[in-house]
C-alpha cells in the first residue's frame, strides 16, 4: 500500500493521532483525504475533505461508505478511554461505551468499507491498537480489555480479507502525547513520530508494527515465564 495517489479515510481525524495521520497522508502525496469526525466543523486542516462520522452509528457508517466509494486506505483511529478500576461502580457501563467505539466501531467501519477496498484493487486497513492489547493496569483495565478485543478483531479481519488482497496493519504503541493521555505523567511519543513509523510499515507491506520500545518489550514478554501480563499491575499500559 502506497500513500502516493491514495484516497484515505481517517476516523477520529479532528485531533491527536487522527489529525496527524491526515496531515502526513497529504504530505506523502495522497490524492484525497477524508477527515472524519462526529463534528466535521472541528476539522480545520487545509486540503482534507471533512466528513461526519460517529463510528457507533450504523446508518452514518453505511452512508459514508456509499458516499466515499473511491477510498483505498481506511485508518481506524477513532477511540475513547475511561480510567478507573474494574471494581468501580459503573465500570461495566464504561467498558460498554468503550467497546462500542474501540471494537464494534472499528469492525463496523471495516465491514462497510471492505467492499469499497475490494472494488479499488484491495487497498488497506490500518488499525490503531495499543500496548494495552497485551497488558493491563488497575486504572486502565477496562480500556485494556477493549484493546485486547480490538487486536483479536484486527487479526480476524486480516484472515477474512486476505483473498481480496486487502492489507491489514495493526499498530501497537504505548503512550502518545495527545488529549487521550493528558494528565498521565509518563514519557510519551510525539504523534508525528508514531504516524511516520506507521506509514513506513504500511508501505513496507507489514501486518504489524510495534512503534516504541515499550510495545516491543511487552510483546517479547508475552512468552516469558512468568508472562509479562501476570505482573502488569506494576507496568504502564
PDB file of C-alpha atoms in Angstrom:
ATOM      1  CA  UNK A   1       0.000   0.000   0.000  1.00  0.00           C
ATOM      2  CA  UNK A   2       1.477   3.311  -1.109  1.00  0.00           C
ATOM      3  CA  UNK A   3       0.336   6.729   0.088  1.00  0.00           C
ATOM      4  CA  UNK A   4       1.150   8.398  -3.195  1.00  0.00           C
ATOM      5  CA  UNK A   5      -2.130   8.915  -5.082  1.00  0.00           C
ATOM      6  CA  UNK A   6      -4.096   7.044  -2.382  1.00  0.00           C
ATOM      7  CA  UNK A   7      -7.580   8.049  -1.241  1.00  0.00           C
ATOM      8  CA  UNK A   8      -7.536   7.921   2.550  1.00  0.00           C
ATOM      9  CA  UNK A   9     -10.257   7.867   5.182  1.00  0.00           C
ATOM     10  CA  UNK A  10      -9.146   8.700   8.738  1.00  0.00           C
ATOM     11  CA  UNK A  11     -11.629   8.227  11.588  1.00  0.00           C
ATOM     12  CA  UNK A  12     -11.289  10.475  14.628  1.00  0.00           C
ATOM     13  CA  UNK A  13      -9.362  12.963  12.490  1.00  0.00           C
ATOM     14  CA  UNK A  14     -10.169  16.154  14.367  1.00  0.00           C
ATOM     15  CA  UNK A  15      -7.227  15.910  16.792  1.00  0.00           C
ATOM     16  CA  UNK A  16      -4.278  13.878  18.066  1.00  0.00           C
ATOM     17  CA  UNK A  17      -3.136  10.887  16.039  1.00  0.00           C
ATOM     18  CA  UNK A  18      -6.036  11.138  13.607  1.00  0.00           C
ATOM     19  CA  UNK A  19      -5.150  14.708  12.698  1.00  0.00           C
ATOM     20  CA  UNK A  20      -1.521  13.708  12.214  1.00  0.00           C
ATOM     21  CA  UNK A  21      -2.477  10.723  10.040  1.00  0.00           C
ATOM     22  CA  UNK A  22      -4.434  13.092   7.801  1.00  0.00           C
ATOM     23  CA  UNK A  23      -1.634  15.683   7.700  1.00  0.00           C
ATOM     24  CA  UNK A  24       1.073  13.181   6.795  1.00  0.00           C
ATOM     25  CA  UNK A  25      -1.111  11.443   4.215  1.00  0.00           C
ATOM     26  CA  UNK A  26      -1.343  14.723   2.332  1.00  0.00           C
ATOM     27  CA  UNK A  27       2.403  15.278   2.714  1.00  0.00           C
ATOM     28  CA  UNK A  28       3.085  11.804   1.287  1.00  0.00           C
ATOM     29  CA  UNK A  29       1.088  12.512  -1.833  1.00  0.00           C
ATOM     30  CA  UNK A  30      -2.415  11.214  -1.110  1.00  0.00           C
ATOM     31  CA  UNK A  31      -4.818  12.309  -3.829  1.00  0.00           C
ATOM     32  CA  UNK A  32      -7.654  12.839  -1.345  1.00  0.00           C
ATOM     33  CA  UNK A  33      -8.042  12.583   2.425  1.00  0.00           C
ATOM     34  CA  UNK A  34     -11.450  12.236   4.040  1.00  0.00           C
ATOM     35  CA  UNK A  35     -11.103  13.502   7.613  1.00  0.00           C
ATOM     36  CA  UNK A  36     -13.932  12.016   9.653  1.00  0.00           C
ATOM     37  CA  UNK A  37     -15.242  13.237  12.990  1.00  0.00           C
ATOM     38  CA  UNK A  38     -18.530  13.401  14.871  1.00  0.00           C
ATOM     39  CA  UNK A  39     -18.442  17.158  14.291  1.00  0.00           C
ATOM     40  CA  UNK A  40     -16.717  17.844  10.952  1.00  0.00           C
ATOM     41  CA  UNK A  41     -16.824  21.536  11.770  1.00  0.00           C
ATOM     42  CA  UNK A  42     -13.923  20.927  14.140  1.00  0.00           C
ATOM     43  CA  UNK A  43     -11.687  19.789  11.291  1.00  0.00           C
ATOM     44  CA  UNK A  44      -9.637  22.750  10.126  1.00  0.00           C
ATOM     45  CA  UNK A  45      -6.698  21.077   8.367  1.00  0.00           C
ATOM     46  CA  UNK A  46      -6.327  22.598   4.891  1.00  0.00           C
ATOM     47  CA  UNK A  47      -6.569  20.192   1.980  1.00  0.00           C
ATOM     48  CA  UNK A  48      -8.753  17.485   3.544  1.00  0.00           C
ATOM     49  CA  UNK A  49     -12.418  16.705   2.950  1.00  0.00           C
ATOM     50  CA  UNK A  50     -14.239  16.915   6.312  1.00  0.00           C
ATOM     51  CA  UNK A  51     -16.958  14.276   6.717  1.00  0.00           C
ATOM     52  CA  UNK A  52     -19.347  13.431   9.529  1.00  0.00           C
ATOM     53  CA  UNK A  53     -18.895  10.059  11.194  1.00  0.00           C
ATOM     54  CA  UNK A  54     -19.873   8.582  14.516  1.00  0.00           C
ATOM     55  CA  UNK A  55     -18.474   5.042  14.334  1.00  0.00           C
ATOM     56  CA  UNK A  56     -21.135   3.861  16.794  1.00  0.00           C
ATOM     57  CA  UNK A  57     -23.934   4.871  14.373  1.00  0.00           C
ATOM     58  CA  UNK A  58     -24.549   2.129  11.759  1.00  0.00           C
ATOM     59  CA  UNK A  59     -26.534   4.448   9.492  1.00  0.00           C
ATOM     60  CA  UNK A  60     -23.762   7.064   9.371  1.00  0.00           C
ATOM     61  CA  UNK A  61     -21.144   4.409   8.644  1.00  0.00           C
ATOM     62  CA  UNK A  62     -23.214   2.941   5.787  1.00  0.00           C
ATOM     63  CA  UNK A  63     -23.928   6.380   4.315  1.00  0.00           C
ATOM     64  CA  UNK A  64     -20.251   7.317   4.389  1.00  0.00           C
ATOM     65  CA  UNK A  65     -19.179   4.082   2.705  1.00  0.00           C
ATOM     66  CA  UNK A  66     -21.687   4.746  -0.072  1.00  0.00           C
ATOM     67  CA  UNK A  67     -20.526   8.350  -0.476  1.00  0.00           C
ATOM     68  CA  UNK A  68     -16.798   7.599  -0.382  1.00  0.00           C
ATOM     69  CA  UNK A  69     -16.560   4.821  -2.946  1.00  0.00           C
ATOM     70  CA  UNK A  70     -13.073   5.913  -4.045  1.00  0.00           C
ATOM     71  CA  UNK A  71     -11.323   5.106  -0.719  1.00  0.00           C
ATOM     72  CA  UNK A  72      -8.228   2.880  -0.933  1.00  0.00           C
ATOM     73  CA  UNK A  73      -6.956   3.187   2.650  1.00  0.00           C
ATOM     74  CA  UNK A  74      -9.021   3.218   5.847  1.00  0.00           C
ATOM     75  CA  UNK A  75      -7.343   4.263   9.090  1.00  0.00           C
ATOM     76  CA  UNK A  76      -9.414   3.078  12.042  1.00  0.00           C
ATOM     77  CA  UNK A  77      -8.152   5.581  14.587  1.00  0.00           C
ATOM     78  CA  UNK A  78     -11.285   6.649  16.500  1.00  0.00           C
ATOM     79  CA  UNK A  79     -11.125   5.548  20.110  1.00  0.00           C
ATOM     80  CA  UNK A  80     -12.075   6.548  23.635  1.00  0.00           C
ATOM     81  CA  UNK A  81     -10.678   5.773  27.080  1.00  0.00           C
ATOM     82  CA  UNK A  82     -12.115   5.979  30.574  1.00  0.00           C
ATOM     83  CA  UNK A  83      -9.939   5.291  33.589  1.00  0.00           C
ATOM     84  CA  UNK A  84     -10.972   3.518  36.752  1.00  0.00           C
ATOM     85  CA  UNK A  85     -10.872   0.113  38.408  1.00  0.00           C
ATOM     86  CA  UNK A  86     -12.876  -2.845  37.155  1.00  0.00           C
ATOM     87  CA  UNK A  87     -14.383  -2.975  40.637  1.00  0.00           C
ATOM     88  CA  UNK A  88     -15.665   0.603  40.489  1.00  0.00           C
ATOM     89  CA  UNK A  89     -19.381   1.238  40.308  1.00  0.00           C
ATOM     90  CA  UNK A  90     -20.194   1.972  36.700  1.00  0.00           C
ATOM     91  CA  UNK A  91     -17.225   0.074  35.283  1.00  0.00           C
ATOM     92  CA  UNK A  92     -19.436  -2.182  33.171  1.00  0.00           C
ATOM     93  CA  UNK A  93     -21.184   0.801  31.612  1.00  0.00           C
ATOM     94  CA  UNK A  94     -17.823   2.466  30.977  1.00  0.00           C
ATOM     95  CA  UNK A  95     -16.470  -0.665  29.306  1.00  0.00           C
ATOM     96  CA  UNK A  96     -19.616  -0.964  27.194  1.00  0.00           C
ATOM     97  CA  UNK A  97     -19.140   2.596  25.890  1.00  0.00           C
ATOM     98  CA  UNK A  98     -15.508   1.903  25.054  1.00  0.00           C
ATOM     99  CA  UNK A  99     -16.378  -1.390  23.360  1.00  0.00           C
ATOM    100  CA  UNK A 100     -18.907   0.414  21.158  1.00  0.00           C
ATOM    101  CA  UNK A 101     -16.200   2.722  19.805  1.00  0.00           C
ATOM    102  CA  UNK A 102     -12.937   0.804  20.149  1.00  0.00           C
ATOM    103  CA  UNK A 103     -14.193  -2.608  18.979  1.00  0.00           C
ATOM    104  CA  UNK A 104     -17.636  -2.538  17.373  1.00  0.00           C
ATOM    105  CA  UNK A 105     -16.934   0.828  15.759  1.00  0.00           C
ATOM    106  CA  UNK A 106     -13.729  -0.454  14.192  1.00  0.00           C
ATOM    107  CA  UNK A 107     -15.471  -3.595  12.973  1.00  0.00           C
ATOM    108  CA  UNK A 108     -18.497  -1.663  11.689  1.00  0.00           C
ATOM    109  CA  UNK A 109     -16.304   0.651   9.604  1.00  0.00           C
ATOM    110  CA  UNK A 110     -14.263  -2.299   8.344  1.00  0.00           C
ATOM    111  CA  UNK A 111     -17.346  -4.240   7.276  1.00  0.00           C
ATOM    112  CA  UNK A 112     -18.743  -1.230   5.429  1.00  0.00           C
ATOM    113  CA  UNK A 113     -15.519  -0.370   3.613  1.00  0.00           C
ATOM    114  CA  UNK A 114     -14.265  -3.876   2.822  1.00  0.00           C
ATOM    115  CA  UNK A 115     -16.330  -3.998  -0.420  1.00  0.00           C
ATOM    116  CA  UNK A 116     -15.104  -0.496  -1.301  1.00  0.00           C
ATOM    117  CA  UNK A 117     -11.471  -1.571  -0.957  1.00  0.00           C
ATOM    118  CA  UNK A 118     -12.154  -4.753  -2.926  1.00  0.00           C
ATOM    119  CA  UNK A 119     -13.554  -2.664  -5.771  1.00  0.00           C
ATOM    120  CA  UNK A 120     -10.443  -0.476  -5.648  1.00  0.00           C
ATOM    121  CA  UNK A 121      -7.886  -3.268  -6.096  1.00  0.00           C
ATOM    122  CA  UNK A 122      -7.568  -4.306  -2.449  1.00  0.00           C
ATOM    123  CA  UNK A 123      -6.253  -1.315  -0.575  1.00  0.00           C
ATOM    124  CA  UNK A 124      -5.573  -1.473   3.153  1.00  0.00           C
ATOM    125  CA  UNK A 125      -6.841  -1.022   6.684  1.00  0.00           C
ATOM    126  CA  UNK A 126      -4.567   0.490   9.328  1.00  0.00           C
ATOM    127  CA  UNK A 127      -5.988  -0.232  12.781  1.00  0.00           C
ATOM    128  CA  UNK A 128      -4.731   1.770  15.760  1.00  0.00           C
ATOM    129  CA  UNK A 129      -4.360  -0.609  18.695  1.00  0.00           C
ATOM    130  CA  UNK A 130      -2.203  -0.305  21.839  1.00  0.00           C
ATOM    131  CA  UNK A 131       0.342  -1.954  24.084  1.00  0.00           C
ATOM    132  CA  UNK A 132      -2.729  -2.297  26.316  1.00  0.00           C
ATOM    133  CA  UNK A 133      -3.810  -5.080  23.958  1.00  0.00           C
ATOM    134  CA  UNK A 134      -1.364  -7.265  25.902  1.00  0.00           C
ATOM    135  CA  UNK A 135      -1.093  -5.860  29.444  1.00  0.00           C
ATOM    136  CA  UNK A 136      -3.390  -4.228  31.961  1.00  0.00           C
ATOM    137  CA  UNK A 137      -3.232  -1.891  34.937  1.00  0.00           C
ATOM    138  CA  UNK A 138      -5.642  -1.117  37.750  1.00  0.00           C
ATOM    139  CA  UNK A 139      -6.667   2.232  36.278  1.00  0.00           C
ATOM    140  CA  UNK A 140      -6.940   1.193  32.626  1.00  0.00           C
ATOM    141  CA  UNK A 141      -8.183  -2.381  32.881  1.00  0.00           C
ATOM    142  CA  UNK A 142     -11.484  -1.798  31.078  1.00  0.00           C
ATOM    143  CA  UNK A 143      -9.755   0.105  28.286  1.00  0.00           C
ATOM    144  CA  UNK A 144      -7.163  -2.668  28.013  1.00  0.00           C
ATOM    145  CA  UNK A 145      -9.944  -5.248  27.680  1.00  0.00           C
ATOM    146  CA  UNK A 146     -11.379  -3.351  24.710  1.00  0.00           C
ATOM    147  CA  UNK A 147      -7.965  -3.100  23.055  1.00  0.00           C
ATOM    148  CA  UNK A 148      -7.397  -6.834  23.544  1.00  0.00           C
ATOM    149  CA  UNK A 149     -10.692  -7.422  21.770  1.00  0.00           C
ATOM    150  CA  UNK A 150      -9.760  -4.951  19.039  1.00  0.00           C
ATOM    151  CA  UNK A 151      -6.457  -6.788  18.491  1.00  0.00           C
ATOM    152  CA  UNK A 152      -8.336 -10.039  18.014  1.00  0.00           C
ATOM    153  CA  UNK A 153     -10.793  -8.392  15.605  1.00  0.00           C
ATOM    154  CA  UNK A 154      -7.846  -6.912  13.707  1.00  0.00           C
ATOM    155  CA  UNK A 155      -6.310 -10.371  13.300  1.00  0.00           C
ATOM    156  CA  UNK A 156      -9.634 -11.853  12.244  1.00  0.00           C
ATOM    157  CA  UNK A 157     -10.082  -9.146   9.619  1.00  0.00           C
ATOM    158  CA  UNK A 158      -6.639  -9.898   8.214  1.00  0.00           C
ATOM    159  CA  UNK A 159      -7.694 -13.510   7.639  1.00  0.00           C
ATOM    160  CA  UNK A 160     -11.100 -12.582   6.233  1.00  0.00           C
ATOM    161  CA  UNK A 161      -9.679 -10.020   3.790  1.00  0.00           C
ATOM    162  CA  UNK A 162      -6.681 -11.990   2.565  1.00  0.00           C
ATOM    163  CA  UNK A 163      -8.409 -13.388  -0.509  1.00  0.00           C
ATOM    164  CA  UNK A 164      -9.448  -9.939  -1.748  1.00  0.00           C
ATOM    165  CA  UNK A 165      -5.875  -8.674  -1.436  1.00  0.00           C
ATOM    166  CA  UNK A 166      -6.515  -6.145   1.327  1.00  0.00           C
ATOM    167  CA  UNK A 167      -3.592  -5.409   3.633  1.00  0.00           C
ATOM    168  CA  UNK A 168      -4.438  -5.170   7.350  1.00  0.00           C
ATOM    169  CA  UNK A 169      -1.861  -3.447   9.563  1.00  0.00           C
ATOM    170  CA  UNK A 170      -2.200  -3.454  13.365  1.00  0.00           C
ATOM    171  CA  UNK A 171      -0.419  -0.613  15.155  1.00  0.00           C
ATOM    172  CA  UNK A 172       0.697  -1.087  18.760  1.00  0.00           C
ATOM    173  CA  UNK A 173       2.095   1.799  20.784  1.00  0.00           C
ATOM    174  CA  UNK A 174       2.410   2.940  24.392  1.00  0.00           C
ATOM    175  CA  UNK A 175       1.706   6.496  25.483  1.00  0.00           C
ATOM    176  CA  UNK A 176       1.336   9.156  22.787  1.00  0.00           C
ATOM    177  CA  UNK A 177       1.228  12.872  23.558  1.00  0.00           C
ATOM    178  CA  UNK A 178      -2.452  13.518  22.780  1.00  0.00           C
ATOM    179  CA  UNK A 179      -5.559  14.638  24.657  1.00  0.00           C
ATOM    180  CA  UNK A 180      -6.222  10.980  25.488  1.00  0.00           C
ATOM    181  CA  UNK A 181      -3.131  10.836  27.731  1.00  0.00           C
ATOM    182  CA  UNK A 182      -3.401  14.304  29.233  1.00  0.00           C
ATOM    183  CA  UNK A 183      -2.608  14.127  32.943  1.00  0.00           C
ATOM    184  CA  UNK A 184      -0.501  10.952  32.668  1.00  0.00           C
ATOM    185  CA  UNK A 185       2.993  11.791  33.881  1.00  0.00           C
ATOM    186  CA  UNK A 186       4.997   9.277  31.840  1.00  0.00           C
ATOM    187  CA  UNK A 187       7.222   9.518  28.753  1.00  0.00           C
ATOM    188  CA  UNK A 188       5.168   9.979  25.587  1.00  0.00           C
ATOM    189  CA  UNK A 189       5.874   9.818  21.877  1.00  0.00           C
ATOM    190  CA  UNK A 190       5.020  12.697  19.575  1.00  0.00           C
ATOM    191  CA  UNK A 191       2.121  11.909  17.210  1.00  0.00           C
ATOM    192  CA  UNK A 192       4.316  12.794  14.215  1.00  0.00           C
ATOM    193  CA  UNK A 193       6.824  10.095  15.136  1.00  0.00           C
ATOM    194  CA  UNK A 194       4.099   7.466  15.576  1.00  0.00           C
ATOM    195  CA  UNK A 195       2.460   8.231  12.239  1.00  0.00           C
ATOM    196  CA  UNK A 196       5.766   8.349  10.370  1.00  0.00           C
ATOM    197  CA  UNK A 197       6.662   4.853  11.594  1.00  0.00           C
ATOM    198  CA  UNK A 198       3.162   3.556  10.926  1.00  0.00           C
ATOM    199  CA  UNK A 199       3.134   4.763   7.330  1.00  0.00           C
ATOM    200  CA  UNK A 200       6.610   3.328   6.763  1.00  0.00           C
ATOM    201  CA  UNK A 201       5.379  -0.076   7.952  1.00  0.00           C
ATOM    202  CA  UNK A 202       2.273   0.191   5.770  1.00  0.00           C
ATOM    203  CA  UNK A 203       4.304   0.961   2.661  1.00  0.00           C
ATOM    204  CA  UNK A 204       6.685  -1.891   3.514  1.00  0.00           C
ATOM    205  CA  UNK A 205       3.747  -4.327   3.411  1.00  0.00           C
ATOM    206  CA  UNK A 206       3.830  -5.162   7.132  1.00  0.00           C
ATOM    207  CA  UNK A 207       0.964  -6.753   9.060  1.00  0.00           C
ATOM    208  CA  UNK A 208       2.027  -5.442  12.484  1.00  0.00           C
ATOM    209  CA  UNK A 209       4.098  -2.519  13.699  1.00  0.00           C
ATOM    210  CA  UNK A 210       5.387  -2.068  17.248  1.00  0.00           C
ATOM    211  CA  UNK A 211       6.037   1.655  17.337  1.00  0.00           C
ATOM    212  CA  UNK A 212       8.020   2.074  20.542  1.00  0.00           C
ATOM    213  CA  UNK A 213      10.392   0.199  22.827  1.00  0.00           C
ATOM    214  CA  UNK A 214       7.640  -0.418  25.390  1.00  0.00           C
ATOM    215  CA  UNK A 215       5.473  -2.244  22.853  1.00  0.00           C
ATOM    216  CA  UNK A 216       8.427  -4.271  21.660  1.00  0.00           C
ATOM    217  CA  UNK A 217       9.392  -5.282  25.195  1.00  0.00           C
ATOM    218  CA  UNK A 218       5.847  -6.222  26.194  1.00  0.00           C
ATOM    219  CA  UNK A 219       5.256  -8.267  23.029  1.00  0.00           C
ATOM    220  CA  UNK A 220       8.503 -10.160  23.660  1.00  0.00           C
ATOM    221  CA  UNK A 221       7.480 -10.692  27.284  1.00  0.00           C
ATOM    222  CA  UNK A 222       4.240 -12.494  26.464  1.00  0.00           C
ATOM    223  CA  UNK A 223       6.090 -15.802  26.171  1.00  0.00           C
ATOM    224  CA  UNK A 224       8.227 -15.306  29.283  1.00  0.00           C
ATOM    225  CA  UNK A 225       7.701 -17.442  32.372  1.00  0.00           C
ATOM    226  CA  UNK A 226       6.018 -15.798  34.157  1.00  0.00           C
ATOM    227  CA  UNK A 227       4.402 -13.867  31.326  1.00  0.00           C
ATOM    228  CA  UNK A 228       4.726 -10.089  31.412  1.00  0.00           C
ATOM    229  CA  UNK A 229       0.939  -9.753  31.649  1.00  0.00           C
ATOM    230  CA  UNK A 230       0.931 -11.531  35.037  1.00  0.00           C
ATOM    231  CA  UNK A 231       2.957  -8.691  36.545  1.00  0.00           C
ATOM    232  CA  UNK A 232       1.310  -5.920  34.582  1.00  0.00           C
ATOM    233  CA  UNK A 233      -0.051  -4.125  37.654  1.00  0.00           C
ATOM    234  CA  UNK A 234       3.445  -2.656  38.060  1.00  0.00           C
ATOM    235  CA  UNK A 235       3.780  -1.674  34.446  1.00  0.00           C
ATOM    236  CA  UNK A 236       2.211   1.096  32.322  1.00  0.00           C
ATOM    237  CA  UNK A 237      -0.446   0.079  29.816  1.00  0.00           C
TER     238      UNK A 237
END
